mmCIF file of C-alpha atoms and ligand atoms in Angstrom:
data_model
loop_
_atom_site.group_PDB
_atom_site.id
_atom_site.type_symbol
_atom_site.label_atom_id
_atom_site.label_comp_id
_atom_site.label_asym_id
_atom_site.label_seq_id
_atom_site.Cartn_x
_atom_site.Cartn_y
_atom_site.Cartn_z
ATOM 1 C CA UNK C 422 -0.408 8.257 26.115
ATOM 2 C CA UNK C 423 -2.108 10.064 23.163
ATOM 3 C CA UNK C 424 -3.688 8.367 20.788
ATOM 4 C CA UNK C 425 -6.205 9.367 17.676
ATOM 5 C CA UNK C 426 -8.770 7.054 17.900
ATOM 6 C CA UNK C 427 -12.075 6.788 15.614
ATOM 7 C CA UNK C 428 -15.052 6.556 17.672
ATOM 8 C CA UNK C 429 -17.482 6.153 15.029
ATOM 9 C CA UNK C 430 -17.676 6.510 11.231
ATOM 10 C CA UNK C 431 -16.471 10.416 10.579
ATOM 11 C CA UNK C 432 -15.148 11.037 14.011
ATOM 12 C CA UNK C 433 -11.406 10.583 14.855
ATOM 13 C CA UNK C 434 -10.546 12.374 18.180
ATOM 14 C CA UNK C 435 -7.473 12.385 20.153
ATOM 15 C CA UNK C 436 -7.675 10.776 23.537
ATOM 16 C CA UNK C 437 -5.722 10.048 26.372
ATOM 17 C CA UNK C 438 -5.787 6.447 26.514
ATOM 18 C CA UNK C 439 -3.303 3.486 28.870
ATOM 19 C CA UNK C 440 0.028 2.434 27.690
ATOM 20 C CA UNK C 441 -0.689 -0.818 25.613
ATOM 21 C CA UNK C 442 1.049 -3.721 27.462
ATOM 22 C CA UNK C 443 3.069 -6.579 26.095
ATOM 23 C CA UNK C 444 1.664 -9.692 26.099
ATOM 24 C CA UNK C 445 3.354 -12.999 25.280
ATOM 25 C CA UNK C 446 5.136 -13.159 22.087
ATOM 26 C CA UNK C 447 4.657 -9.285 21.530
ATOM 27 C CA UNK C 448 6.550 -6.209 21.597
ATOM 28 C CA UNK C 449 5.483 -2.645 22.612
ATOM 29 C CA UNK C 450 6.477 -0.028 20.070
ATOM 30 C CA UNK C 451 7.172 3.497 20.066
ATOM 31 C CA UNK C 452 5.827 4.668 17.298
ATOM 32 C CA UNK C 453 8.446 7.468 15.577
ATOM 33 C CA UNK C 454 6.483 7.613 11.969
ATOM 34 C CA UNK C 455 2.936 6.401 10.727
ATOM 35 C CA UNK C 456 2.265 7.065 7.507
ATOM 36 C CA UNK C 457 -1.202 8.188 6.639
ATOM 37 C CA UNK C 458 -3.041 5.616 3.770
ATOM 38 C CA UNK C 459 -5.719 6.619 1.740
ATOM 39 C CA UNK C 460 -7.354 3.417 3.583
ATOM 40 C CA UNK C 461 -7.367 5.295 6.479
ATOM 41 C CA UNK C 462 -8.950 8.184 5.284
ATOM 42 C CA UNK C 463 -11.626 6.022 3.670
ATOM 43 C CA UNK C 464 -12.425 4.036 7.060
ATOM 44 C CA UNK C 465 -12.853 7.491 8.713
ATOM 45 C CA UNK C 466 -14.900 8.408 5.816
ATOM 46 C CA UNK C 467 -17.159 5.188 4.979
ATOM 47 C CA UNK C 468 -16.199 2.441 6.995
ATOM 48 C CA UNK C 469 -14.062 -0.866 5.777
ATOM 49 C CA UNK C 470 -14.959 -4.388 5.716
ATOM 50 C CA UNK C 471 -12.275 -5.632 8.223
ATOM 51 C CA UNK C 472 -12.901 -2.738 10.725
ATOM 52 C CA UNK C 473 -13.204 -2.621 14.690
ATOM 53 C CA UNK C 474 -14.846 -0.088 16.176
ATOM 54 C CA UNK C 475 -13.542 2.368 18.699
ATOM 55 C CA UNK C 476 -10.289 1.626 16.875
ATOM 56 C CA UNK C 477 -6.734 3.511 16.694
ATOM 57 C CA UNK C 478 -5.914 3.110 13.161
ATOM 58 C CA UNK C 479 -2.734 3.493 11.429
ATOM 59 C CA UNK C 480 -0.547 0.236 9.343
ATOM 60 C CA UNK C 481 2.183 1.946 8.235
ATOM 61 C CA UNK C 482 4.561 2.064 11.364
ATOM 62 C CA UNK C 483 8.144 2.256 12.441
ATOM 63 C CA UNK C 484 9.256 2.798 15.660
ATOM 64 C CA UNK C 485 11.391 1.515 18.532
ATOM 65 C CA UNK C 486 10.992 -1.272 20.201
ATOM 66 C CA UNK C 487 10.948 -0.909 24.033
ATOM 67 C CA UNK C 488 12.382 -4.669 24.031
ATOM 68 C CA UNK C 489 15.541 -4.429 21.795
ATOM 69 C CA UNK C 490 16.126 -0.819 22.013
ATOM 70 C CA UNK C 491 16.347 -1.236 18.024
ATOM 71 C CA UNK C 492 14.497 0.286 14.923
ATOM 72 C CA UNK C 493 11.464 -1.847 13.168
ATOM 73 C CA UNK C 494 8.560 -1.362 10.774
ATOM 74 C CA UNK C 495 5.568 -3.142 11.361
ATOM 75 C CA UNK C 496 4.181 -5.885 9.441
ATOM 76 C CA UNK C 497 0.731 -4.903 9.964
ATOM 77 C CA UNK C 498 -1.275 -8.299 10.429
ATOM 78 C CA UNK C 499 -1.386 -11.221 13.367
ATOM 79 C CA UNK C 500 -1.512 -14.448 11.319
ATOM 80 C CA UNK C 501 -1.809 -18.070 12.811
ATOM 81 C CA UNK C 502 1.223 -19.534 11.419
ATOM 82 C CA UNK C 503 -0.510 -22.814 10.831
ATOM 83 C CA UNK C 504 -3.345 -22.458 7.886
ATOM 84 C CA UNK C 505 -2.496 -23.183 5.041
ATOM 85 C CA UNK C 506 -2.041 -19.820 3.275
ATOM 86 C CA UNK C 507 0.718 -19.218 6.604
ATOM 87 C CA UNK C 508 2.290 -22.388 6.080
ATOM 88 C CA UNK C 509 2.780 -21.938 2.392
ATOM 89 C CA UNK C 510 4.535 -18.162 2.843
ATOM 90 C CA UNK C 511 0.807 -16.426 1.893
ATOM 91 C CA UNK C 512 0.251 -15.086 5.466
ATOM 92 C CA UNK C 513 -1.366 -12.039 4.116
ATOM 93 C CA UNK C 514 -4.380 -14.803 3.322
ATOM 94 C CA UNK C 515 -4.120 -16.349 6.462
ATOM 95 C CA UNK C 516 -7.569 -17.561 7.482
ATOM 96 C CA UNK C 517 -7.485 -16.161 11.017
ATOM 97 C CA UNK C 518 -5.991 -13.005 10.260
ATOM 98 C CA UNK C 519 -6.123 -9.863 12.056
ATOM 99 C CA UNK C 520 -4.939 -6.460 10.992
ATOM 100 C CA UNK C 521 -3.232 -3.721 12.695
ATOM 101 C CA UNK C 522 -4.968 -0.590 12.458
ATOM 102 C CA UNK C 523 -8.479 -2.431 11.585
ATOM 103 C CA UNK C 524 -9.075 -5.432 14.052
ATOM 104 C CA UNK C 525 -6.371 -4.161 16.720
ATOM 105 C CA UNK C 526 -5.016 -0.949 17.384
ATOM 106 C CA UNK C 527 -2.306 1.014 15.341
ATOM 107 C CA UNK C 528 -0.116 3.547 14.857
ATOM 108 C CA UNK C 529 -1.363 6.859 15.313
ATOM 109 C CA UNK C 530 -0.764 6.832 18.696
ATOM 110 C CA UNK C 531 2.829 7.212 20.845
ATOM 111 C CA UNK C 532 2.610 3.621 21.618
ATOM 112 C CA UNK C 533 1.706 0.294 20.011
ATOM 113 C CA UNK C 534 1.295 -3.498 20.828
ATOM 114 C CA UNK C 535 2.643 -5.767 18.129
ATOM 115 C CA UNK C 536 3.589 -9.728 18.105
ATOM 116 C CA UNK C 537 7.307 -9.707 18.184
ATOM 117 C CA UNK C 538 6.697 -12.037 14.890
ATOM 118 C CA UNK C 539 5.821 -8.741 12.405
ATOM 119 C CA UNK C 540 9.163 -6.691 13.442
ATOM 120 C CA UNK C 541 11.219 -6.089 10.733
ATOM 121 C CA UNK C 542 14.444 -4.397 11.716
ATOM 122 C CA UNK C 543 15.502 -1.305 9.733
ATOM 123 C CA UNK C 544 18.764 -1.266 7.438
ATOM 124 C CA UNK C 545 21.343 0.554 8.079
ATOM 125 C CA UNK C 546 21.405 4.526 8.688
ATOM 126 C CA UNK C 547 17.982 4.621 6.542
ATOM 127 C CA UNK C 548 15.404 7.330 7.773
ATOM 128 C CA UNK C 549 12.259 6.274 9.479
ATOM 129 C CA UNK C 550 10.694 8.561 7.626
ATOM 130 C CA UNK C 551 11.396 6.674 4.296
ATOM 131 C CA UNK C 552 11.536 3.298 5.951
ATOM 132 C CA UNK C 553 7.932 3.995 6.896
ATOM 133 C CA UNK C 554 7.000 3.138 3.469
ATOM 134 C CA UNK C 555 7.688 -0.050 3.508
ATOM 135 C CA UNK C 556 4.295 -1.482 3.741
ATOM 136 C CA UNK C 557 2.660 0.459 0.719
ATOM 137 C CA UNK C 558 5.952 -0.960 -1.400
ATOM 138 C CA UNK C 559 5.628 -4.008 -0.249
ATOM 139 C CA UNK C 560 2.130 -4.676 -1.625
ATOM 140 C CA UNK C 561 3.426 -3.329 -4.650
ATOM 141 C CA UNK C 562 5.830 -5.995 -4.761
ATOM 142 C CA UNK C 563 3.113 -8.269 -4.185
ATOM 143 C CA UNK C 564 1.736 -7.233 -7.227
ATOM 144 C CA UNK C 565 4.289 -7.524 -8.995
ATOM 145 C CA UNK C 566 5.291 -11.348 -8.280
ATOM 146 C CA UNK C 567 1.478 -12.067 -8.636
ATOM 147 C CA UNK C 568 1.834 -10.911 -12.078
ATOM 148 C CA UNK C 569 4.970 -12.677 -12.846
ATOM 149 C CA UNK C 570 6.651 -9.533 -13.815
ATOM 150 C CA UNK C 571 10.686 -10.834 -15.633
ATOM 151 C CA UNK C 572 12.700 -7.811 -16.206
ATOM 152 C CA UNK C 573 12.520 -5.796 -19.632
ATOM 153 C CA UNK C 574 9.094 -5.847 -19.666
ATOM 154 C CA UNK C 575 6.583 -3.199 -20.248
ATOM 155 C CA UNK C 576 3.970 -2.622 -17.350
ATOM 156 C CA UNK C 577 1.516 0.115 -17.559
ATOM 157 C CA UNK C 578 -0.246 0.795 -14.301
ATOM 158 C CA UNK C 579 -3.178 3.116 -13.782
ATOM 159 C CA UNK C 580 -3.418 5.626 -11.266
ATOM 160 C CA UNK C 581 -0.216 7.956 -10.439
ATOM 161 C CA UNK C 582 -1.778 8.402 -6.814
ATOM 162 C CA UNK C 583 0.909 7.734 -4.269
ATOM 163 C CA UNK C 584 0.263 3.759 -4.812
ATOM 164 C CA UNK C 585 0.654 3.748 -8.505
ATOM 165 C CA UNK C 586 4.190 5.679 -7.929
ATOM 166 C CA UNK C 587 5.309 3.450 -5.357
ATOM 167 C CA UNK C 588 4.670 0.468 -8.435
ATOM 168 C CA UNK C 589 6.107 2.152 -11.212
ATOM 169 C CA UNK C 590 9.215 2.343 -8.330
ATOM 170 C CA UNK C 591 9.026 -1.328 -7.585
ATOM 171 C CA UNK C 592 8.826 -2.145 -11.455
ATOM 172 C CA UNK C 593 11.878 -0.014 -12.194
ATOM 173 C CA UNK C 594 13.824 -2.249 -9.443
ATOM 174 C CA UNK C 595 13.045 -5.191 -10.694
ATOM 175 C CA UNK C 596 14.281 -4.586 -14.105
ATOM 176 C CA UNK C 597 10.704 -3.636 -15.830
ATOM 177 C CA UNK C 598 9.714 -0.565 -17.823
ATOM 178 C CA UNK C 599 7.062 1.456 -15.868
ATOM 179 C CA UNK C 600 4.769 3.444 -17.679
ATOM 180 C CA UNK C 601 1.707 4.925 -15.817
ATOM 181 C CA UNK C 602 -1.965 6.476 -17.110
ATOM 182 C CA UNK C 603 -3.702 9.150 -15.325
ATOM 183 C CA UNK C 604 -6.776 11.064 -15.930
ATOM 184 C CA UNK C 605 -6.087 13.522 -13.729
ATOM 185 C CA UNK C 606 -3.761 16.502 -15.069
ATOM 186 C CA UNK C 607 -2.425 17.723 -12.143
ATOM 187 C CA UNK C 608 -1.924 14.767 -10.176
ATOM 188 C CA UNK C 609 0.481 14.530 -13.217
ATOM 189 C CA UNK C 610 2.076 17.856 -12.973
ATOM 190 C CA UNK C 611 2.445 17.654 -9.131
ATOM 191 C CA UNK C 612 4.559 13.538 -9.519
ATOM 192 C CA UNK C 613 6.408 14.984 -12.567
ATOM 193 C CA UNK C 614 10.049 15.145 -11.211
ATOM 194 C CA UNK C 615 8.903 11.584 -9.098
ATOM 195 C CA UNK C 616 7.948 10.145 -12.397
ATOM 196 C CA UNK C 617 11.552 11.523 -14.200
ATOM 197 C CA UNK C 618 13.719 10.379 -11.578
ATOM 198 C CA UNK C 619 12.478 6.873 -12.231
ATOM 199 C CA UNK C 620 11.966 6.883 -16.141
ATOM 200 C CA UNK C 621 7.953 6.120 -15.568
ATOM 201 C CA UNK C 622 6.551 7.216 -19.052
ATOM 202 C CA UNK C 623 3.245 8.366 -20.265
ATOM 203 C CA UNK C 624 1.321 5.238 -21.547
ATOM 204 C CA UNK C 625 1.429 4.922 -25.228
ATOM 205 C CA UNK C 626 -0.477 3.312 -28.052
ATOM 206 C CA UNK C 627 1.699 -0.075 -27.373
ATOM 207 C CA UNK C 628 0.572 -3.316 -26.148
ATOM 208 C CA UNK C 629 1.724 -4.641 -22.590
ATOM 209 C CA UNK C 630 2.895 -7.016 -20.671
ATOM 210 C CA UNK C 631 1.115 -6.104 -17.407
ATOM 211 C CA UNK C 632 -1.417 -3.671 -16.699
ATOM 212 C CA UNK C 633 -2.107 -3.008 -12.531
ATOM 213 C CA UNK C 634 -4.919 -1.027 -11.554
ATOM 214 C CA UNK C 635 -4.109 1.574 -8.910
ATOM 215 C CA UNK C 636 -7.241 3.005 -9.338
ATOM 216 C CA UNK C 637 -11.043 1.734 -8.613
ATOM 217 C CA UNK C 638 -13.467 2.174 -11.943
ATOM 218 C CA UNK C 639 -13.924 -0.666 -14.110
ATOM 219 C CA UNK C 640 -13.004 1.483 -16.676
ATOM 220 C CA UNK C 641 -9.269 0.326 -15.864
ATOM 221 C CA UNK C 642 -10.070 -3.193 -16.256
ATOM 222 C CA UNK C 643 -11.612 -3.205 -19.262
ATOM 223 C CA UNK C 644 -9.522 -0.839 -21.162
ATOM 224 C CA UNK C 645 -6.355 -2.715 -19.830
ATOM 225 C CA UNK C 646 -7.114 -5.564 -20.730
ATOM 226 C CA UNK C 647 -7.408 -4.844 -24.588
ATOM 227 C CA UNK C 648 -3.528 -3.244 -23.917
ATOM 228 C CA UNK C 649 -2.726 -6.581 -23.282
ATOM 229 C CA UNK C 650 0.019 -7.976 -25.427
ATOM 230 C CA UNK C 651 -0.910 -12.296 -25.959
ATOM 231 C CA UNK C 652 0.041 -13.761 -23.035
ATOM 232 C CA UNK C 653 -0.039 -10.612 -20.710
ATOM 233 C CA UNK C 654 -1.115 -10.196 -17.443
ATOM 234 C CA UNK C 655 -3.811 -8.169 -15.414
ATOM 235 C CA UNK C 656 -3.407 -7.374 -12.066
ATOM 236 C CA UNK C 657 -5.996 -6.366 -9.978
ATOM 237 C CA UNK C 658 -4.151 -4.602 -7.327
ATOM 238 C CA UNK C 659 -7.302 -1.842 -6.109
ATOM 239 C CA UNK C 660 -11.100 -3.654 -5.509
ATOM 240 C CA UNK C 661 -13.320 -1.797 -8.231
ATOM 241 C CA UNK C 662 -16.164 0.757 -6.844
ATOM 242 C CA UNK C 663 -18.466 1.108 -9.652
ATOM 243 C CA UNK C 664 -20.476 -2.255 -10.615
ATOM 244 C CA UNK C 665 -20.073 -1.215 -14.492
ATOM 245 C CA UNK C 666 -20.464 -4.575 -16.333
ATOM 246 C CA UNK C 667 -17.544 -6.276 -18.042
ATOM 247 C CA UNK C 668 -18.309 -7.241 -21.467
ATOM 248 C CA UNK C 669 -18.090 -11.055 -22.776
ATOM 249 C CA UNK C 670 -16.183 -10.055 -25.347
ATOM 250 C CA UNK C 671 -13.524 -8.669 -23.213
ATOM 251 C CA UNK C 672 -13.700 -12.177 -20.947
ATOM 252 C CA UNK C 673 -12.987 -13.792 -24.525
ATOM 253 C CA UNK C 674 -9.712 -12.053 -24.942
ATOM 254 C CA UNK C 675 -8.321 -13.910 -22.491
ATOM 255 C CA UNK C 676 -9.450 -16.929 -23.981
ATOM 256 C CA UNK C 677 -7.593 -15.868 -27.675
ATOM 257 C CA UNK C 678 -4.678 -14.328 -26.051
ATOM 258 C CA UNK C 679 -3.763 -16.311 -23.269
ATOM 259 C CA UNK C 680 -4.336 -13.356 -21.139
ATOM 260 C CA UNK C 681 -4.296 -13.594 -17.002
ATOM 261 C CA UNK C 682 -6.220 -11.997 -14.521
ATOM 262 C CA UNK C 683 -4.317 -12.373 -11.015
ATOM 263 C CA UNK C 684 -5.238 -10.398 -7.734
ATOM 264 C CA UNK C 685 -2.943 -8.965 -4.923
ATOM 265 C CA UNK C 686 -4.245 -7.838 -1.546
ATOM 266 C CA UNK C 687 -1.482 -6.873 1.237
ATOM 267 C CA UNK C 688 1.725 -8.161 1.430
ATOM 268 C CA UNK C 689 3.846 -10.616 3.726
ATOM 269 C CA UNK C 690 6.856 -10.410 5.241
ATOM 270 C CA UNK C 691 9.460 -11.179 2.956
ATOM 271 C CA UNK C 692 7.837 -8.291 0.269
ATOM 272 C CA UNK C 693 8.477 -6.109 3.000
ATOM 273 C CA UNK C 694 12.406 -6.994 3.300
ATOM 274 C CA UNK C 695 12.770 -6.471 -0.179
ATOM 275 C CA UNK C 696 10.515 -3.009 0.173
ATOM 276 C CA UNK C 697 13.014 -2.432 3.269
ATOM 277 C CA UNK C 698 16.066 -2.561 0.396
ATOM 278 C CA UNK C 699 14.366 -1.073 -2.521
ATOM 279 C CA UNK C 700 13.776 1.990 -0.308
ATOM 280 C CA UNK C 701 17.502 1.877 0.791
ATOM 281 C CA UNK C 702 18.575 2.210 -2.967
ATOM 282 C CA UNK C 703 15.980 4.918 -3.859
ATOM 283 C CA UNK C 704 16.124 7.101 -0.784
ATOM 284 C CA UNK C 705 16.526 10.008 -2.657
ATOM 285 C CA UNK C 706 13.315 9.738 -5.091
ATOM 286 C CA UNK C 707 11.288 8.386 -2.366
ATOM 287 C CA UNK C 708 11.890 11.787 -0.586
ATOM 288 C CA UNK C 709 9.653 13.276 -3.351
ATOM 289 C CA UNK C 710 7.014 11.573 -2.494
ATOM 290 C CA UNK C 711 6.454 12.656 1.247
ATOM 291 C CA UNK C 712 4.673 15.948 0.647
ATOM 292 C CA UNK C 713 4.289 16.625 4.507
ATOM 293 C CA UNK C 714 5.404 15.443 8.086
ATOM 294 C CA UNK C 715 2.566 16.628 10.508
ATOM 295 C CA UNK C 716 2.186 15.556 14.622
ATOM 296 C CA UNK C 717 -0.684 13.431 15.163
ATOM 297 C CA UNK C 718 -3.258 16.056 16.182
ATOM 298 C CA UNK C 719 -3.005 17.171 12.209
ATOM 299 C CA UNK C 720 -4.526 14.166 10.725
ATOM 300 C CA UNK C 721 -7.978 15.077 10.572
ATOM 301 C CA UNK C 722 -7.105 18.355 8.923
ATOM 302 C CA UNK C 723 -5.184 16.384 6.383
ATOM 303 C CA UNK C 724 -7.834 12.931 5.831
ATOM 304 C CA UNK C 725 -10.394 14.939 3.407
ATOM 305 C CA UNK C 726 -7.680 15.446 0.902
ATOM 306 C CA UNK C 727 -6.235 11.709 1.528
ATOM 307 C CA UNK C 728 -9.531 10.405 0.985
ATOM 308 C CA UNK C 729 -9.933 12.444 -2.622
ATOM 309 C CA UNK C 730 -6.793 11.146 -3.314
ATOM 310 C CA UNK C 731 -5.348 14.488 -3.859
ATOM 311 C CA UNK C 732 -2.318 13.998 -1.690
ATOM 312 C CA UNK C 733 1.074 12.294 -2.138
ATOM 313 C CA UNK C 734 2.081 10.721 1.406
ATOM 314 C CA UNK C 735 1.670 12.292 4.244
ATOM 315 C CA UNK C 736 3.381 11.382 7.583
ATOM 316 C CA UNK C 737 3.064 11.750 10.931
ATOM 317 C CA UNK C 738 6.473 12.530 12.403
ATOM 318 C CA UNK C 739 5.982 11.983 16.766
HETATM 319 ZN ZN1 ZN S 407 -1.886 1.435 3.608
HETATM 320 ZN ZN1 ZN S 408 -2.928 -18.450 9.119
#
């Protein structure tokens, strides 16, 4: 089969490579869409911490599965099932965790091997190609319930990249008030009928409920966490870059406010069922943010741009 596999830090070649086989417990996919992630483009670019190498990368999948005959998207990890993160419903923490697309191979490639245990079977008449977003939703919706979002309330999120978009999305479904900062004019001008159809505002001189960083300079922390409203909540949904220091004085509003600093990294399962339905009821707006299906040998044209985080999603349609 083909496959794109990177071979070492900046080089992602195609390659004619063995089906993957089955083992026990596992499924062999083929793949119909992979999305491309700006993770992706950064492990071709720099590396990542959890990273194989020669790997086939790719975690956002959906395909067929040559068991069942029937549609799935991947949930991209191998967890034990027994650690305690796994057995309390946190198996994107699990201890022993491996990840599709960083330890084991993924989904830019016409095949891939998957435990039969991260299937998730497609609703209804709902494209793959919108489908395939359930894993970038889902850790939005991770955010979310690490945040404790209720309905009505007023979360400002920072970064409209494709991430950011795909939160303000998840906070209009679940009853909240999206409003999203970006410094970046026309990353604003290009998501402006995305950000209409889903009544995300400009951020204004208000106080918040929640603040999520979809972006990676300190800057966001620290400036969202004096938007705070007493009793608000940070979410820190992107790993900062820069090692700018945080001022005490900042640390101390959380003391006088009652503020909360929470993290979110991933998603399990049951975020991406409720991704999986979310996606069913915006179809539609979702379709604005795909700004090009490519086959797999286009990827490396299209990874600079993914990794400046100048492009919406981009999938690869086999
Ligand atoms: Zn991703
Ligand atoms: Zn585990």
């Amino acid at each position: 089969m083909k496959a794109l596999r990177l071979e070492k830090i900046g080089k992602l070649a195609m390659a004619e490579i063995p089906l993957p086989r089955a083992g026990k417990d596992e499924t062999v996919l083929k793949v119909t869409h992979c999305a491309v992630c700006r993770t992706d483009a950064k492990m071709w670019r720099i590396g990542h911490r959890d990273l194989l190498l020669p790997r086939i990368p790719g975690h956002e999948i959906c395909g067929i599965s040559e068991k069942t005959g029937r549609r799935a998207v991947v949930w991209p990890g191998r967890s034990c099932g027994c650690c305690e993160p796994c057995r309390t419903g946190a198996e994107n923490l699990c201890r022993e965790m491996r990840i599709i697309g960083f330890h084991e191979d993924g989904g830019f490639a016409e095949y891939v091997r998957v435990p039969d245990s991260s299937l998730l079977e497609i609703p209804g008449d709902l494209p793959g190609s919108i489908a395939v977003l359930a894993e970038p939703l889902a850790c939005a919706v991770n955010a979310l319930q690490q945040a404790d979002m209720a309905p009505d309330e007023n979360v400002l999120i920072y970064g409209a990249g494709p991430v950011g978009l795909l939160l303000a999305m998840a906070v209009k479904a679940g009853g909240g008030r999206p409003f999203l900062k970006e410094i970046r004019p026309e990353k604003l001008q290009r998501t402006e009928s995305f950000r209409r159809r889903i009544g995300a505002l400009p951020c204004e001189q208000k106080r918040y409920d929640v603040v999520i960083n979809a972006a990676p300079s300190t800057e966001t922390f620290i400036e969202g966490m004096t938007r705070l409203d007493f009793g608000g909540r940070f979410c820190l949904f992107s790993g900062l870059t820069d090692d700018r220091r945080v001022p005490a004085a900042l640390l101390n509003e959380i003391h006088y406010r009652q503020l909360r600093v929470s993290g979110a990294y991933g998603c399990t399962r049951a975020q991406m069922t409720s991704a999986l339905g979310i996606l069913d009821d915006f179809r539609d707006v979702v379709e604005l943010l795909i700004e090009a299906r490519i086959p797999l040998a286009s990827v490396p044209v299209v990874l600079p741009a993914v990794a400046d985080g100048l492009a919406l999603k981009t999938i690869v349609d086999f």
